[in-house]
Amino acid sequence: MSDENQRSAWEIDPSSDDSSSNNSVHHDREHEIHAPRSDRESSFESTQTGFSSTPSAHATGSDQFGMPGQPTGSNQFVDPNQSAGFGQPTGVMQAPRQLPHKTKRFSTPAVAALILAAAVASGAVTGAVVSNRDSGSSSDNSSAVSALKASPAKTKNVDTNGSVQSVAQKVLPSVVSITVEAGNSGDTGSGSIISEDGTIITNNHVIAGAANGGKISVTLNDGTTYPANIVARDPETDIAVIKAQGASGLTPISLGDSSKLEVGEEVVAVGSPLGLDATVTSGIISAQNRPVQASSESSDQSTLIDAIQTDAAINPGNSGGALVDMDGNLIGIPSVIASLGSSSMSQGSGSIGLGFAIPINQARDIAEQLIKNGKVQHPVIGVQVAKESTAHGAVIVDVPSDSDAAKAGLKRGDVVTKVDGRTIDSGLSLIAAIRSHKVGDTVKMEVTNQDGKDAREITMTLSSQETSGE
């Protein structure tokens, strides 16, 4: 079955206190974007925008796309005029079954109505993250931790000897099809093997349906199937780690370095769109640092990613799979797709060349924390930003007096225009930029007032907010 629950992309923190209802939102793009949800719709708590995940393979009903590998769902957009809590992690991604397609549209000039959603097979929705960690000892996961901590594989910067065919031959043995059975529903998605004994990284929205006792099975490229357990998951970043039980001698995927990517670079996507195992597509990196948020209609939470954009065909069921470079190194986890809006999955809900992946550098850090600690520390700066503004940047609407941000010199009304040299044009892009860092990192922000004056530079160390890797 295909991912039916998708999250709305480009949505700002739904958990903010500001509840104004203006639907006009300024985003990177000047067109309407609908963000469907994934298996588990994610809600973004406080300061971070959630990303839209592609739907799982068995999705039916509403045409939502978000995280590939999760079920599609209705699109939800947070009121653009509401403030977004900045620096806090996103909430639980839930992948409900097909739900009525409801979306708030941005009032910016629309070139085409788009839908962002997660790609996972349909599945039951859980109202909260439930602890369901694998009972295996920490030593059982040592190989996975070592793989995640290892230096990224080197990627050639110019032409390589690689071809799509050679990349496929290398990567296919390391990508699995994931099936989740929860009650009367089932979801399908994808995952990448990171250790010989069966540790697999995927999207939370792909396996969230099993959090309350559902069953997970993974199928290798050679047809071998194993039952799997959840090691830990983080709905806020839509990353999850599962373990194939009784597996050995598997072929781990090579982990690349997403910080070295360049726009125009060729990439290959591998996964199980619409339940079609071992599907290979190719394309290029269309853009980087796209702040994409996904949310679900059945949840108040959403997830935001600082995404890699690609035109490689990504469809429901690809969620959690592999986006690799031409050396076969994993550089991203397909999680969100955009599709032309329609009222049913049969109309215009396929790939239109707008797919989004979680950068592997962020994913491997989250996965390592989940495996080692069962919980995740997310970087935050502890302020709230406006979701909509005419200012060219992210407008700060609240700074707690005792916060590190206040001590660093940020104040209400400031406009952040750059973070470490990266242009910031909205609250979403600021949140995504901070989310791309690690706790303890030092960042430099260029700040002005709302008239573009009083320019100054502020340096601060990112603090943390913890979420349980349930």
PDB file of N, CA and C in Angstrom, residues 368-406:
ATOM      1  N   GLU A 368      22.603   8.417  15.367  1.00  0.00           N
ATOM      2  CA  GLU A 368      23.597   8.031  16.372  1.00  0.00           C
ATOM      3  C   GLU A 368      23.081   8.303  17.780  1.00  0.00           C
ATOM      4  N   GLN A 369      22.454   9.454  17.972  1.00  0.00           N
ATOM      5  CA  GLN A 369      21.896   9.771  19.288  1.00  0.00           C
ATOM      6  C   GLN A 369      20.785   8.796  19.670  1.00  0.00           C
ATOM      7  N   LEU A 370      19.965   8.452  18.703  1.00  0.00           N
ATOM      8  CA  LEU A 370      18.869   7.520  18.979  1.00  0.00           C
ATOM      9  C   LEU A 370      19.404   6.157  19.394  1.00  0.00           C
ATOM     10  N   ILE A 371      20.420   5.685  18.707  1.00  0.00           N
ATOM     11  CA  ILE A 371      20.980   4.368  19.009  1.00  0.00           C
ATOM     12  C   ILE A 371      21.693   4.366  20.357  1.00  0.00           C
ATOM     13  N   LYS A 372      22.472   5.410  20.623  1.00  0.00           N
ATOM     14  CA  LYS A 372      23.260   5.455  21.853  1.00  0.00           C
ATOM     15  C   LYS A 372      22.444   5.840  23.080  1.00  0.00           C
ATOM     16  N   ASN A 373      21.537   6.795  22.914  1.00  0.00           N
ATOM     17  CA  ASN A 373      20.851   7.354  24.081  1.00  0.00           C
ATOM     18  C   ASN A 373      19.343   7.158  24.101  1.00  0.00           C
ATOM     19  N   GLY A 374      18.774   6.799  22.972  1.00  0.00           N
ATOM     20  CA  GLY A 374      17.330   6.643  22.915  1.00  0.00           C
ATOM     21  C   GLY A 374      16.593   7.966  22.943  1.00  0.00           C
ATOM     22  N   LYS A 375      17.307   9.069  22.807  1.00  0.00           N
ATOM     23  CA  LYS A 375      16.705  10.402  22.795  1.00  0.00           C
ATOM     24  C   LYS A 375      17.616  11.334  22.007  1.00  0.00           C
ATOM     25  N   VAL A 376      17.090  12.511  21.699  1.00  0.00           N
ATOM     26  CA  VAL A 376      17.819  13.424  20.824  1.00  0.00           C
ATOM     27  C   VAL A 376      17.883  14.826  21.418  1.00  0.00           C
ATOM     28  N   GLN A 377      19.038  15.457  21.301  1.00  0.00           N
ATOM     29  CA  GLN A 377      19.216  16.852  21.687  1.00  0.00           C
ATOM     30  C   GLN A 377      19.130  17.698  20.418  1.00  0.00           C
ATOM     31  N   HIS A 378      18.155  18.603  20.367  1.00  0.00           N
ATOM     32  CA  HIS A 378      17.977  19.458  19.196  1.00  0.00           C
ATOM     33  C   HIS A 378      18.510  20.861  19.470  1.00  0.00           C
ATOM     34  N   PRO A 379      19.189  21.474  18.493  1.00  0.00           N
ATOM     35  CA  PRO A 379      19.705  22.832  18.686  1.00  0.00           C
ATOM     36  C   PRO A 379      18.587  23.864  18.655  1.00  0.00           C
ATOM     37  N   VAL A 380      18.633  24.813  19.577  1.00  0.00           N
ATOM     38  CA  VAL A 380      17.639  25.885  19.619  1.00  0.00           C
ATOM     39  C   VAL A 380      18.320  27.197  19.997  1.00  0.00           C
ATOM     40  N   ILE A 381      17.662  28.317  19.668  1.00  0.00           N
ATOM     41  CA  ILE A 381      18.166  29.610  20.132  1.00  0.00           C
ATOM     42  C   ILE A 381      17.174  30.254  21.090  1.00  0.00           C
ATOM     43  N   GLY A 382      16.012  29.636  21.234  1.00  0.00           N
ATOM     44  CA  GLY A 382      15.097  30.070  22.273  1.00  0.00           C
ATOM     45  C   GLY A 382      14.317  31.339  22.029  1.00  0.00           C
ATOM     46  N   VAL A 383      14.038  31.674  20.768  1.00  0.00           N
ATOM     47  CA  VAL A 383      13.211  32.843  20.479  1.00  0.00           C
ATOM     48  C   VAL A 383      12.048  32.413  19.594  1.00  0.00           C
ATOM     49  N   GLN A 384      11.094  33.322  19.409  1.00  0.00           N
ATOM     50  CA  GLN A 384      10.007  33.066  18.474  1.00  0.00           C
ATOM     51  C   GLN A 384      10.122  34.030  17.307  1.00  0.00           C
ATOM     52  N   VAL A 385       9.808  33.508  16.116  1.00  0.00           N
ATOM     53  CA  VAL A 385       9.895  34.341  14.918  1.00  0.00           C
ATOM     54  C   VAL A 385       8.530  34.433  14.247  1.00  0.00           C
ATOM     55  N   ALA A 386       8.311  35.525  13.527  1.00  0.00           N
ATOM     56  CA  ALA A 386       7.044  35.708  12.814  1.00  0.00           C
ATOM     57  C   ALA A 386       6.997  34.780  11.616  1.00  0.00           C
ATOM     58  N   LYS A 387       5.844  34.223  11.386  1.00  0.00           N
ATOM     59  CA  LYS A 387       5.695  33.351  10.234  1.00  0.00           C
ATOM     60  C   LYS A 387       5.543  34.147   8.951  1.00  0.00           C
ATOM     61  N   GLU A 388       5.053  35.345   9.070  1.00  0.00           N
ATOM     62  CA  GLU A 388       4.837  36.183   7.888  1.00  0.00           C
ATOM     63  C   GLU A 388       5.276  37.598   8.195  1.00  0.00           C
ATOM     64  N   SER A 389       5.984  38.183   7.255  1.00  0.00           N
ATOM     65  CA  SER A 389       6.441  39.554   7.455  1.00  0.00           C
ATOM     66  C   SER A 389       6.853  40.148   6.122  1.00  0.00           C
ATOM     67  N   THR A 390       6.794  41.458   6.033  1.00  0.00           N
ATOM     68  CA  THR A 390       7.245  42.134   4.818  1.00  0.00           C
ATOM     69  C   THR A 390       8.745  42.392   4.873  1.00  0.00           C
ATOM     70  N   ALA A 391       9.344  42.145   6.023  1.00  0.00           N
ATOM     71  CA  ALA A 391      10.787  42.353   6.176  1.00  0.00           C
ATOM     72  C   ALA A 391      11.554  41.283   5.410  1.00  0.00           C
ATOM     73  N   HIS A 392      12.755  41.622   4.977  1.00  0.00           N
ATOM     74  CA  HIS A 392      13.595  40.675   4.256  1.00  0.00           C
ATOM     75  C   HIS A 392      14.453  39.899   5.253  1.00  0.00           C
ATOM     76  N   GLY A 393      13.832  38.955   5.905  1.00  0.00           N
ATOM     77  CA  GLY A 393      14.524  38.160   6.903  1.00  0.00           C
ATOM     78  C   GLY A 393      13.532  37.558   7.873  1.00  0.00           C
ATOM     79  N   ALA A 394      14.040  37.054   8.990  1.00  0.00           N
ATOM     80  CA  ALA A 394      13.196  36.456  10.025  1.00  0.00           C
ATOM     81  C   ALA A 394      13.008  37.463  11.147  1.00  0.00           C
ATOM     82  N   VAL A 395      11.767  37.846  11.393  1.00  0.00           N
ATOM     83  CA  VAL A 395      11.466  38.849  12.413  1.00  0.00           C
ATOM     84  C   VAL A 395      11.293  38.183  13.772  1.00  0.00           C
ATOM     85  N   ILE A 396      12.060  38.627  14.747  1.00  0.00           N
ATOM     86  CA  ILE A 396      11.971  38.096  16.102  1.00  0.00           C
ATOM     87  C   ILE A 396      10.775  38.738  16.802  1.00  0.00           C
ATOM     88  N   VAL A 397       9.859  37.906  17.314  1.00  0.00           N
ATOM     89  CA  VAL A 397       8.667  38.455  17.972  1.00  0.00           C
ATOM     90  C   VAL A 397       8.689  38.254  19.483  1.00  0.00           C
ATOM     91  N   ASP A 398       9.577  37.406  19.964  1.00  0.00           N
ATOM     92  CA  ASP A 398       9.658  37.222  21.419  1.00  0.00           C
ATOM     93  C   ASP A 398      11.029  36.684  21.799  1.00  0.00           C
ATOM     94  N   VAL A 399      11.621  37.288  22.811  1.00  0.00           N
ATOM     95  CA  VAL A 399      12.918  36.846  23.336  1.00  0.00           C
ATOM     96  C   VAL A 399      12.819  36.799  24.855  1.00  0.00           C
ATOM     97  N   PRO A 400      12.766  35.618  25.452  1.00  0.00           N
ATOM     98  CA  PRO A 400      12.702  35.519  26.912  1.00  0.00           C
ATOM     99  C   PRO A 400      13.874  36.265  27.540  1.00  0.00           C
ATOM    100  N   SER A 401      13.607  37.017  28.579  1.00  0.00           N
ATOM    101  CA  SER A 401      14.634  37.876  29.178  1.00  0.00           C
ATOM    102  C   SER A 401      15.825  37.109  29.725  1.00  0.00           C
ATOM    103  N   ASP A 402      15.604  35.863  30.147  1.00  0.00           N
ATOM    104  CA  ASP A 402      16.699  35.092  30.735  1.00  0.00           C
ATOM    105  C   ASP A 402      17.332  34.125  29.741  1.00  0.00           C
ATOM    106  N   SER A 403      17.030  34.270  28.462  1.00  0.00           N
ATOM    107  CA  SER A 403      17.527  33.332  27.454  1.00  0.00           C
ATOM    108  C   SER A 403      18.930  33.687  26.981  1.00  0.00           C
ATOM    109  N   ASP A 404      19.599  32.696  26.385  1.00  0.00           N
ATOM    110  CA  ASP A 404      20.918  32.932  25.805  1.00  0.00           C
ATOM    111  C   ASP A 404      20.823  33.944  24.669  1.00  0.00           C
ATOM    112  N   ALA A 405      19.701  33.920  23.952  1.00  0.00           N
ATOM    113  CA  ALA A 405      19.519  34.853  22.841  1.00  0.00           C
ATOM    114  C   ALA A 405      19.502  36.292  23.344  1.00  0.00           C
ATOM    115  N   ALA A 406      18.809  36.510  24.466  1.00  0.00           N
ATOM    116  CA  ALA A 406      18.749  37.855  25.042  1.00  0.00           C
ATOM    117  C   ALA A 406      20.135  38.291  25.503  1.00  0.00           C
TER     118      ALA A 406
END
